[in-house]
XYZ file of N, CA and C in Angstrom:
717
model
N 78.465 -97.988 1.949
C 79.347 -97.652 0.742
C 78.906 -98.818 -0.284
N 79.556 -97.946 -1.125
C 78.766 -98.174 -2.370
C 79.633 -98.732 -3.825
N 79.153 -99.369 -4.492
C 80.197 -99.643 -5.351
C 79.614 -100.273 -7.458
N 80.334 -99.941 -8.382
C 79.677 -99.980 -9.322
C 80.794 -100.279 -10.231
N 80.237 -100.487 -11.686
C 81.446 -100.776 -12.483
C 81.692 -99.399 -13.319
N 80.922 -98.777 -13.103
C 81.041 -97.432 -14.275
C 81.741 -96.468 -13.398
N 83.013 -95.737 -13.270
C 83.596 -94.860 -12.884
C 83.123 -93.587 -12.933
N 82.212 -93.251 -13.810
C 81.319 -91.893 -13.990
C 80.539 -92.098 -13.191
N 79.994 -93.054 -12.876
C 78.477 -92.832 -11.508
C 79.271 -92.973 -10.350
N 80.234 -93.695 -9.836
C 81.209 -93.552 -8.763
C 81.465 -91.726 -8.649
N 81.870 -91.316 -9.549
C 82.614 -90.176 -9.694
C 81.310 -89.030 -9.028
N 79.931 -89.208 -9.416
C 78.852 -88.462 -9.262
C 78.785 -89.015 -7.497
N 78.685 -90.240 -7.037
C 78.500 -90.661 -5.661
C 79.553 -89.544 -4.589
N 81.127 -89.569 -5.526
C 82.130 -88.436 -4.830
C 81.969 -87.250 -4.496
N 81.308 -86.939 -5.125
C 80.355 -85.597 -5.678
C 79.311 -85.003 -4.472
N 78.744 -86.205 -4.129
C 77.829 -85.515 -3.455
C 78.051 -86.116 -2.174
N 79.259 -86.732 -1.780
C 80.059 -87.179 -0.520
C 79.716 -88.513 0.050
N 79.130 -89.253 -0.583
C 79.095 -90.670 -0.595
C 80.072 -91.363 -0.966
N 80.085 -92.564 -0.618
C 81.592 -93.827 -0.423
C 81.483 -94.231 -1.366
N 82.043 -94.495 -2.212
C 81.564 -95.235 -3.450
C 82.995 -95.734 -3.954
N 83.410 -96.764 -4.575
C 84.448 -97.115 -5.339
C 84.149 -98.253 -6.846
N 85.188 -98.585 -7.415
C 84.651 -99.173 -8.922
C 85.477 -100.409 -8.668
N 84.249 -101.663 -8.710
C 84.680 -102.230 -9.121
C 83.452 -103.711 -9.792
N 84.045 -105.083 -10.085
C 83.086 -105.931 -10.638
C 82.437 -107.036 -9.353
N 80.967 -106.807 -9.950
C 80.097 -107.836 -9.326
C 80.331 -108.829 -8.745
N 81.446 -109.521 -9.814
C 82.048 -110.502 -9.838
C 83.136 -110.918 -9.192
N 83.604 -109.405 -8.572
C 84.998 -109.840 -7.631
C 85.013 -108.495 -6.925
N 84.405 -108.271 -5.752
C 84.160 -106.919 -4.752
C 85.807 -107.519 -3.529
N 86.296 -106.424 -3.899
C 87.257 -105.848 -2.692
C 87.413 -106.010 -1.634
N 86.248 -106.650 -1.034
C 85.818 -106.432 0.264
C 86.186 -107.822 1.389
N 86.788 -107.524 2.654
C 86.954 -109.044 2.961
C 85.712 -109.969 3.448
N 86.001 -111.080 3.064
C 84.461 -112.190 3.033
C 84.396 -111.965 4.818
N 83.127 -111.805 4.875
C 82.244 -111.901 6.082
C 81.989 -110.293 6.855
N 82.401 -109.341 6.539
C 82.379 -107.882 6.664
C 81.225 -106.990 6.998
N 80.294 -107.699 6.238
C 78.999 -107.175 6.030
C 78.068 -107.125 6.730
N 76.908 -106.575 7.575
C 75.693 -106.406 8.552
C 74.434 -106.909 6.845
N 74.933 -105.797 5.812
C 73.418 -106.427 4.936
C 74.374 -105.879 3.548
N 73.799 -106.189 2.355
C 74.177 -106.077 0.913
C 73.101 -105.743 0.359
N 72.628 -104.518 -0.646
C 72.293 -104.631 -1.586
C 72.447 -104.473 -3.153
N 71.805 -105.093 -4.220
C 71.794 -105.368 -5.288
C 70.526 -105.369 -5.941
N 70.589 -103.932 -6.595
C 69.485 -103.292 -7.014
C 69.731 -103.395 -8.900
N 69.044 -104.191 -9.456
C 68.872 -103.969 -11.324
C 70.506 -105.035 -11.626
N 70.948 -105.235 -11.046
C 72.450 -105.525 -11.656
C 72.633 -106.837 -12.090
N 72.111 -107.697 -11.612
C 72.344 -109.307 -12.062
C 71.579 -109.671 -13.280
N 70.824 -108.685 -13.897
C 70.178 -109.073 -14.739
C 70.699 -108.559 -15.865
N 71.898 -108.430 -16.023
C 72.641 -107.966 -16.849
C 73.982 -108.685 -17.140
N 74.049 -110.030 -16.392
C 74.865 -111.078 -16.733
C 74.302 -112.243 -17.611
N 74.942 -112.460 -18.902
C 74.152 -112.936 -19.961
C 74.108 -114.659 -19.531
N 74.697 -115.249 -18.685
C 74.851 -116.851 -18.314
C 73.881 -116.731 -16.692
N 73.512 -118.508 -16.823
C 73.006 -118.094 -15.525
C 74.240 -118.770 -14.394
N 75.186 -119.462 -15.244
C 76.283 -119.608 -14.215
C 77.003 -117.770 -13.447
N 77.263 -116.941 -14.442
C 77.457 -115.519 -14.032
C 76.607 -115.023 -13.010
N 75.376 -115.146 -13.158
C 74.206 -114.772 -12.403
C 74.571 -115.646 -11.158
N 74.459 -116.727 -11.012
C 74.658 -117.544 -9.971
C 75.785 -116.812 -9.254
N 77.251 -116.904 -9.607
C 78.380 -116.437 -9.032
C 78.132 -115.276 -8.341
N 77.446 -114.144 -9.061
C 77.083 -112.815 -8.775
C 76.485 -112.668 -7.086
N 75.733 -113.878 -6.901
C 74.852 -113.992 -6.161
C 75.603 -114.625 -5.010
N 76.652 -115.342 -5.355
C 77.355 -116.007 -4.344
C 78.341 -115.331 -3.546
N 78.971 -114.221 -4.609
C 79.357 -113.247 -4.048
C 79.190 -112.422 -3.279
N 78.093 -111.592 -3.485
C 76.912 -111.103 -2.312
C 77.522 -111.916 -1.476
N 77.013 -113.259 -1.012
C 76.174 -113.514 -0.046
C 78.274 -113.850 0.840
N 78.998 -113.789 -0.063
C 80.544 -114.366 0.526
C 80.570 -112.703 1.386
N 80.472 -112.099 1.302
C 80.562 -110.106 1.985
C 79.842 -110.564 3.342
N 78.649 -110.767 3.744
C 78.088 -111.386 4.193
C 78.867 -111.750 5.746
N 78.306 -111.428 6.672
C 78.773 -112.132 7.818
C 77.457 -113.343 8.335
N 77.697 -114.340 9.066
C 76.525 -115.359 9.189
C 75.592 -114.623 9.729
N 74.636 -114.688 9.651
C 73.519 -113.919 10.176
C 72.638 -112.513 9.728
N 74.002 -112.256 8.326
C 73.483 -110.828 7.736
C 72.794 -111.134 6.243
N 72.075 -110.193 6.408
C 71.184 -110.294 5.157
C 71.387 -109.552 3.937
N 70.584 -109.987 2.498
C 71.138 -109.295 1.342
C 69.404 -108.993 0.846
N 69.300 -107.801 0.320
C 68.114 -107.870 -0.831
C 68.860 -107.957 -2.218
N 67.468 -108.683 -2.915
C 68.635 -108.723 -4.260
C 66.713 -107.983 -5.620
N 67.288 -107.080 -6.289
C 66.216 -106.703 -7.011
C 66.688 -107.231 -8.518
N 65.802 -107.971 -9.529
C 66.163 -108.067 -10.771
C 64.638 -107.639 -11.495
N 64.793 -107.337 -12.858
C 63.779 -106.962 -13.719
C 63.017 -108.561 -13.867
N 61.260 -108.621 -13.936
C 60.956 -109.278 -14.448
C 60.196 -109.573 -15.768
N 60.316 -110.682 -15.839
C 59.556 -111.347 -17.440
C 58.079 -110.694 -17.323
N 57.628 -110.817 -16.202
C 56.189 -110.782 -15.609
C 56.128 -109.518 -15.849
N 55.401 -108.314 -16.645
C 55.594 -106.754 -16.435
C 54.040 -106.826 -15.917
N 53.255 -107.591 -16.161
C 51.609 -107.857 -15.627
C 51.483 -108.755 -14.448
N 51.650 -108.816 -13.198
C 50.909 -109.487 -12.642
C 49.757 -109.782 -11.797
N 49.265 -110.776 -11.791
C 48.419 -110.956 -11.017
C 46.711 -109.839 -11.323
N 46.715 -109.413 -12.610
C 46.019 -108.556 -13.507
C 46.198 -106.793 -13.533
N 47.580 -106.999 -12.608
C 48.050 -105.400 -12.818
C 49.549 -104.879 -13.607
N 49.008 -103.924 -14.072
C 50.353 -103.678 -14.705
C 51.536 -103.119 -13.784
N 52.738 -103.256 -14.303
C 53.924 -102.399 -13.389
C 53.998 -100.992 -14.336
N 54.294 -100.295 -12.904
C 54.483 -98.985 -13.891
C 55.244 -98.602 -14.779
N 56.389 -99.560 -15.169
C 57.258 -99.420 -16.281
C 56.112 -99.603 -17.459
N 55.123 -100.467 -17.601
C 53.988 -100.519 -18.786
C 53.077 -99.198 -18.534
N 52.859 -99.020 -17.712
C 51.780 -97.761 -17.187
C 52.080 -96.465 -17.868
N 53.742 -96.546 -17.984
C 54.335 -94.639 -18.564
C 54.106 -94.410 -19.854
N 53.924 -93.704 -20.398
C 53.599 -93.027 -22.009
C 54.835 -93.135 -22.413
N 54.513 -94.366 -23.865
C 55.158 -94.804 -24.801
C 55.541 -93.420 -25.508
N 57.077 -92.742 -25.272
C 57.659 -91.707 -25.795
C 57.607 -91.892 -27.808
N 58.075 -91.240 -28.685
C 58.214 -91.274 -30.206
C 59.528 -91.331 -30.333
N 60.478 -91.475 -29.139
C 61.939 -92.302 -29.352
C 61.434 -93.617 -29.012
N 61.277 -93.944 -28.293
C 60.464 -95.428 -28.157
C 59.771 -96.024 -29.847
N 59.318 -95.571 -29.922
C 58.071 -95.890 -31.340
C 59.200 -95.676 -32.617
N 60.286 -95.018 -32.181
C 61.127 -94.554 -33.486
C 62.098 -96.217 -33.470
N 62.485 -96.573 -31.996
C 63.305 -97.535 -32.163
C 62.993 -98.776 -32.294
N 61.435 -98.698 -32.065
C 60.479 -99.920 -32.595
C 60.501 -100.224 -34.399
N 60.604 -98.800 -35.067
C 60.732 -99.207 -36.412
C 62.226 -99.299 -37.118
N 63.090 -98.697 -36.300
C 64.139 -98.443 -36.766
C 65.628 -99.649 -36.771
N 65.185 -99.924 -35.680
C 66.325 -101.541 -34.945
C 65.814 -102.899 -35.402
N 64.699 -103.132 -35.079
C 64.285 -104.737 -35.444
C 65.179 -105.250 -34.651
N 65.834 -106.459 -35.108
C 66.186 -107.701 -34.167
C 68.298 -106.502 -34.335
N 68.806 -107.298 -32.905
C 70.477 -106.301 -33.375
C 71.449 -107.555 -33.402
N 72.077 -107.437 -35.069
C 73.320 -108.720 -34.887
C 74.168 -108.616 -33.876
N 74.775 -109.537 -32.774
C 76.084 -109.918 -32.402
C 76.622 -110.595 -32.513
N 78.274 -110.506 -33.037
C 78.361 -111.671 -32.837
C 79.209 -112.610 -32.144
N 79.561 -113.813 -31.939
C 79.536 -114.807 -31.052
C 80.678 -114.061 -30.010
N 81.631 -113.672 -30.329
C 82.956 -113.081 -30.004
C 82.488 -112.298 -28.944
N 81.731 -111.207 -29.181
C 81.334 -110.294 -28.088
C 80.465 -110.821 -27.220
N 80.251 -112.275 -27.021
C 78.961 -112.502 -25.431
C 80.126 -112.895 -24.405
N 79.858 -112.791 -23.392
C 80.884 -113.874 -22.147
C 81.314 -114.616 -22.434
N 82.521 -115.029 -22.146
C 82.976 -116.231 -21.711
C 82.468 -117.731 -20.683
N 82.528 -118.358 -20.585
C 81.764 -119.543 -20.143
C 80.139 -120.110 -20.070
N 80.032 -119.876 -21.285
C 78.760 -119.920 -21.506
C 78.595 -119.547 -22.793
N 77.183 -120.285 -23.425
C 76.379 -120.388 -24.799
C 75.741 -119.151 -25.045
N 76.273 -118.327 -26.349
C 75.586 -117.180 -26.429
C 74.713 -116.575 -26.482
N 73.339 -117.420 -26.070
C 72.263 -116.736 -25.530
C 71.371 -118.197 -24.897
N 70.953 -118.075 -23.824
C 70.281 -119.050 -23.624
C 68.626 -119.063 -24.073
N 67.938 -120.196 -24.554
C 66.703 -120.698 -24.632
C 66.103 -119.643 -23.400
N 65.255 -118.925 -24.123
C 63.964 -118.688 -22.713
C 63.302 -119.354 -21.708
N 63.672 -119.027 -20.583
C 63.271 -120.470 -19.583
C 63.714 -121.500 -19.550
N 65.240 -121.516 -19.710
C 65.537 -122.729 -19.356
C 66.545 -123.321 -18.839
N 66.989 -122.395 -18.125
C 68.269 -122.602 -17.238
C 68.156 -123.694 -16.722
N 68.961 -124.797 -16.614
C 68.954 -126.161 -16.086
C 68.442 -126.406 -14.926
N 69.554 -125.103 -14.136
C 69.047 -124.851 -12.268
C 68.040 -124.770 -12.130
N 67.233 -124.288 -12.948
C 65.570 -123.473 -12.112
C 64.271 -124.468 -13.508
N 64.769 -125.289 -13.570
C 63.344 -126.184 -14.220
C 62.618 -126.802 -13.665
N 62.724 -126.858 -12.429
C 61.777 -127.412 -10.892
C 61.035 -125.958 -10.926
N 61.234 -124.857 -10.944
C 60.776 -123.753 -10.147
C 59.973 -123.094 -11.465
N 60.578 -123.092 -13.086
C 59.756 -122.274 -13.514
C 58.392 -122.023 -13.775
N 58.044 -120.599 -14.061
C 56.638 -120.498 -14.020
C 55.965 -121.215 -15.764
N 54.818 -121.763 -15.048
C 54.451 -122.595 -15.785
C 53.846 -121.642 -17.477
N 53.339 -120.182 -16.541
C 52.885 -119.459 -17.626
C 53.603 -118.651 -18.495
N 55.459 -118.788 -17.958
C 56.262 -118.035 -18.746
C 55.938 -118.271 -20.751
N 55.763 -117.543 -21.242
C 55.861 -118.212 -22.722
C 56.711 -117.684 -23.143
N 57.992 -117.141 -22.750
C 59.081 -116.339 -23.241
C 59.364 -117.880 -25.055
N 59.876 -116.752 -25.767
C 60.474 -118.099 -27.037
C 62.110 -117.726 -27.015
N 62.193 -118.828 -27.566
C 63.621 -119.345 -27.363
C 64.334 -118.054 -28.495
N 65.709 -117.770 -28.049
C 65.892 -116.914 -28.967
C 67.481 -117.471 -29.726
N 67.410 -117.205 -31.270
C 68.278 -117.546 -32.410
C 69.521 -117.403 -31.523
N 70.703 -118.510 -31.912
C 71.846 -117.726 -31.326
C 72.815 -117.015 -31.909
N 72.643 -116.338 -33.011
C 73.497 -115.292 -33.162
C 72.458 -113.804 -33.071
N 71.463 -113.953 -32.857
C 71.238 -111.978 -32.386
C 70.037 -112.423 -31.211
N 70.072 -111.155 -30.571
C 69.670 -110.735 -29.445
C 67.784 -109.987 -29.831
N 66.952 -110.151 -29.538
C 66.116 -108.855 -30.023
C 65.823 -107.796 -29.473
N 65.721 -106.670 -30.002
C 65.507 -105.727 -29.160
C 64.287 -105.065 -29.090
N 64.158 -104.755 -27.580
C 62.874 -104.698 -26.811
C 62.499 -103.239 -27.654
N 60.791 -103.283 -27.231
C 60.449 -101.876 -27.390
C 60.319 -101.153 -25.609
N 60.681 -100.233 -25.529
C 60.378 -99.776 -24.229
C 58.972 -99.504 -23.759
N 58.975 -99.759 -22.584
C 57.250 -99.799 -22.021
C 56.503 -100.647 -22.594
N 56.919 -101.638 -23.248
C 55.753 -102.681 -23.516
C 56.301 -103.556 -22.455
N 55.364 -104.926 -22.610
C 55.525 -106.473 -22.109
C 57.036 -107.096 -23.148
N 57.588 -107.865 -22.081
C 59.148 -108.651 -22.775
C 57.924 -110.003 -23.382
N 58.779 -110.118 -24.785
C 58.620 -111.901 -25.174
C 59.837 -112.415 -25.220
N 61.063 -112.374 -24.755
C 61.891 -113.166 -24.797
C 62.562 -112.634 -23.708
N 63.256 -113.477 -22.461
C 64.027 -113.308 -21.488
C 65.344 -112.376 -21.621
N 65.782 -113.013 -22.733
C 67.101 -112.296 -23.195
C 67.291 -111.284 -24.526
N 67.406 -110.327 -23.988
C 67.231 -108.479 -25.031
C 68.009 -107.478 -24.739
N 67.888 -106.977 -25.737
C 68.992 -105.522 -25.611
C 67.620 -104.554 -25.533
N 68.007 -103.819 -24.638
C 66.909 -102.043 -24.638
C 67.427 -101.037 -24.520
N 67.497 -100.428 -25.210
C 67.649 -99.530 -26.294
C 67.307 -98.294 -24.884
N 69.023 -97.551 -24.505
C 69.216 -96.428 -23.565
C 69.740 -95.519 -24.841
N 68.736 -94.442 -24.427
C 69.055 -92.971 -25.436
C 70.030 -92.066 -24.508
N 71.041 -91.509 -24.675
C 71.795 -90.705 -24.377
C 71.278 -89.318 -24.672
N 70.962 -88.966 -23.570
C 70.294 -87.480 -24.162
C 71.550 -86.339 -24.194
N 71.518 -85.709 -25.352
C 72.067 -84.559 -25.686
C 72.814 -84.628 -26.447
N 73.742 -86.109 -26.390
C 74.859 -86.414 -27.554
C 75.846 -85.508 -27.728
N 75.836 -85.061 -28.537
C 77.549 -84.011 -29.202
C 77.458 -82.726 -29.425
N 76.143 -82.422 -28.711
C 75.872 -81.235 -28.864
C 76.789 -80.248 -27.460
N 77.326 -78.974 -28.327
C 77.708 -78.528 -27.326
C 77.690 -77.782 -26.625
N 78.212 -77.231 -25.641
C 77.600 -76.675 -24.495
C 76.964 -74.827 -24.544
N 75.531 -74.756 -24.357
C 74.762 -73.558 -24.468
C 74.763 -74.067 -25.941
N 74.493 -74.731 -26.591
C 73.851 -74.910 -27.836
C 72.499 -75.652 -27.886
N 71.377 -75.245 -28.796
C 69.493 -75.246 -28.490
C 69.409 -76.241 -30.013
N 68.956 -77.235 -29.993
C 68.746 -77.849 -31.351
C 67.508 -79.097 -31.092
N 66.798 -78.346 -31.432
C 65.366 -79.257 -31.534
C 65.015 -80.619 -31.996
N 65.469 -81.609 -31.584
C 65.820 -82.996 -32.579
C 64.472 -83.404 -32.963
N 63.248 -83.146 -32.532
C 62.228 -83.093 -33.149
C 62.100 -82.741 -34.680
N 63.067 -81.773 -34.990
C 63.211 -81.308 -36.372
C 63.910 -81.907 -37.541
N 64.569 -82.924 -36.825
C 65.343 -83.690 -37.200
C 64.620 -84.908 -38.243
N 64.996 -85.456 -39.062
C 64.459 -86.880 -39.517
C 64.698 -87.819 -38.982
N 63.818 -88.881 -38.270
C 63.924 -90.101 -37.221
C 65.210 -90.940 -38.624
N 65.890 -91.713 -37.487
C 67.080 -92.403 -37.533
C 67.710 -91.540 -39.042
N 68.014 -90.017 -38.996
C 68.933 -89.551 -40.002
C 70.194 -89.504 -38.863
N 71.869 -89.339 -39.278
C 73.125 -89.122 -38.883
C 72.965 -88.215 -38.321
N 72.104 -86.810 -38.152
C 72.151 -85.916 -37.376
C 71.248 -85.956 -36.263
N 70.251 -86.400 -36.334
C 69.549 -87.296 -35.197
C 69.843 -88.207 -33.993
N 70.855 -89.376 -34.951
C 71.877 -90.153 -33.919
C 73.173 -89.892 -33.307
N 73.735 -88.728 -34.064
C 74.581 -88.252 -33.296
C 74.165 -87.362 -32.172
N 73.280 -86.220 -31.998
C 72.605 -85.854 -31.414
C 71.768 -86.422 -29.880
N 71.291 -87.733 -30.662
C 70.176 -88.680 -29.140
C 70.726 -89.905 -29.649
N 72.291 -89.991 -29.334
C 72.562 -91.980 -29.562
C 71.888 -92.984 -28.790
N 71.946 -94.174 -29.361
C 71.064 -94.954 -28.719
C 71.949 -96.286 -28.174
N 72.140 -96.448 -27.134
C 72.687 -97.561 -26.770
C 72.132 -98.486 -26.413
N 72.559 -99.903 -26.678
C 71.384 -101.388 -26.339
C 72.275 -102.053 -25.040
N 71.516 -102.458 -24.012
C 71.995 -103.190 -23.109
C 71.305 -104.236 -22.784
N 72.091 -105.118 -22.555
C 71.734 -106.890 -22.525
C 71.336 -106.735 -21.008
N 69.773 -107.379 -21.148
C 69.344 -107.914 -19.973
C 68.379 -109.206 -20.122
N 68.846 -110.104 -19.235
C 67.672 -111.154 -19.245
C 67.076 -111.043 -17.595
N 65.652 -110.945 -18.221
C 64.548 -110.851 -17.102
C 64.234 -112.370 -16.756
N 64.101 -111.909 -15.619
C 63.713 -113.088 -14.619
C 62.377 -114.014 -14.544
N 61.634 -115.279 -14.681
C 60.555 -115.850 -14.740
C 60.281 -115.943 -13.115
N 58.897 -116.031 -13.244
C 58.646 -116.251 -11.428
C 58.997 -117.187 -10.699
N 60.092 -116.940 -9.930
C 60.755 -118.660 -9.017
C 61.981 -118.743 -9.592
N 62.594 -118.124 -10.697
C 64.124 -118.218 -10.873
C 64.983 -117.160 -10.169
N 64.967 -116.007 -9.836
C 65.519 -115.652 -8.810
C 65.905 -116.787 -7.574
N 64.518 -116.631 -6.987
C 64.378 -117.586 -5.779
C 65.293 -118.826 -5.699
N 64.750 -119.923 -6.612
C 65.619 -120.632 -7.036
C 66.807 -120.653 -6.930
N 67.681 -119.433 -7.589
C 68.889 -119.676 -7.737
C 69.408 -119.503 -6.545
N 69.363 -118.194 -5.628
C 69.677 -117.964 -4.316
C 69.484 -120.029 -3.575
N 68.099 -119.815 -3.213
C 68.372 -121.912 -2.545
C 68.966 -122.783 -3.361
N 69.461 -122.307 -4.296
C 70.670 -123.337 -4.564
C 71.709 -123.719 -3.865
N 72.214 -122.259 -3.158
C 73.254 -122.140 -2.250
C 73.173 -122.819 -1.158
N 73.958 -123.487 -0.470
C 73.743 -124.264 0.760
C 73.896 -123.221 2.023
N 74.446 -122.170 1.742
C 74.783 -121.213 2.735
C 74.078 -120.101 3.227
N 72.611 -120.166 2.395
C 71.673 -119.383 1.566
C 70.164 -119.689 2.849
N 69.416 -119.257 3.673
C 68.148 -119.293 3.480
C 67.315 -118.088 3.070
N 66.251 -118.001 2.460
C 65.635 -117.474 1.625
C 64.357 -116.903 2.767
N 64.494 -115.905 3.292
C 63.786 -114.929 4.195
C 62.141 -114.595 3.315
N 62.418 -114.254 2.331
C 61.149 -113.807 1.691
C 61.457 -113.318 0.082
N 60.241 -113.529 -0.626
C 60.225 -113.594 -2.218
C 59.300 -112.775 -2.465
N 59.484 -112.167 -3.406
C 57.801 -110.819 -3.530
C 58.643 -110.464 -5.242
N 56.952 -110.150 -5.347
C 56.987 -109.624 -6.689
C 56.707 -107.628 -6.451
N 57.680 -106.969 -6.844
C 57.502 -105.459 -6.726
C 57.432 -104.574 -8.200
N 56.689 -104.243 -8.709
C 56.258 -103.388 -9.625
C 57.198 -103.534 -10.800
N 57.287 -104.918 -11.405
C 57.962 -105.078 -12.403
C 59.358 -105.883 -12.316
N 59.522 -106.380 -11.105
C 60.387 -106.543 -10.482
C 60.220 -108.181 -9.586
N 61.431 -108.996 -9.717
C 61.467 -110.157 -8.524
C 62.143 -109.325 -7.935
N 62.254 -110.317 -6.644
C 63.017 -109.660 -5.287
C 62.896 -110.358 -4.462
N 64.337 -110.722 -3.529
C 64.440 -111.712 -2.870
C 65.236 -111.244 -1.166
N 64.772 -111.462 -0.397
C 65.727 -110.966 1.422
C 66.092 -112.714 1.708
N 67.565 -112.540 1.521
C 68.345 -114.168 2.046
C 69.144 -113.433 2.832
N 69.366 -114.809 3.885
C 69.933 -114.744 5.332
C 71.215 -115.647 4.862
N 72.278 -114.998 5.407
C 73.179 -116.231 5.327
C 73.703 -117.071 6.586
N 73.699 -118.202 6.438
C 73.540 -119.185 7.908
C 74.779 -118.975 8.077
């Protein structure tokens, strides 16, 4: 059984005859202790404070029966690890990514847009909970209070808290209509309408950060912690 915040994605699951429902990762409408295993892939890095990220892990653990296991994947700050580049860095940078670097710079965000219960952004590698475990080689720079840097796709991260461009393919194009967006000036109104760009918030994790968050819960044993193609991963067991 799957769940997602997006109704459209859940509808796609239904069309493929998979069981899925809409919910929030901070409050999953499933009975406590009823799951043998849970998987959280590329979810927790979208929460904007250490408290909310930890609450999401705690909610995941709540669903597990004693002895049940969970697998968690989050994006890594270290996209190059042990002298090996991740697939993310190896993929070719598209012309859209280049345009994004030229046209966006940093994105202004009012403080009211941020999640309640924490500061607007956290300084890179500064979560108090994780001070004992942060990687000494993590060279992320602190983020100013009123803005977040816009990440350039297929490049290394320079901050833990970033906005990552997501290009909506097709945009407002009518059914059956064929338009070559390459013929339109980069950044023009027509180009933006046909291929709008959305910015998704990410907190990319430094080495040891996810594991430390899991170990802070007294009802959990970390079975395995590892790096996988630009992701930090943890397998944990509920005690």
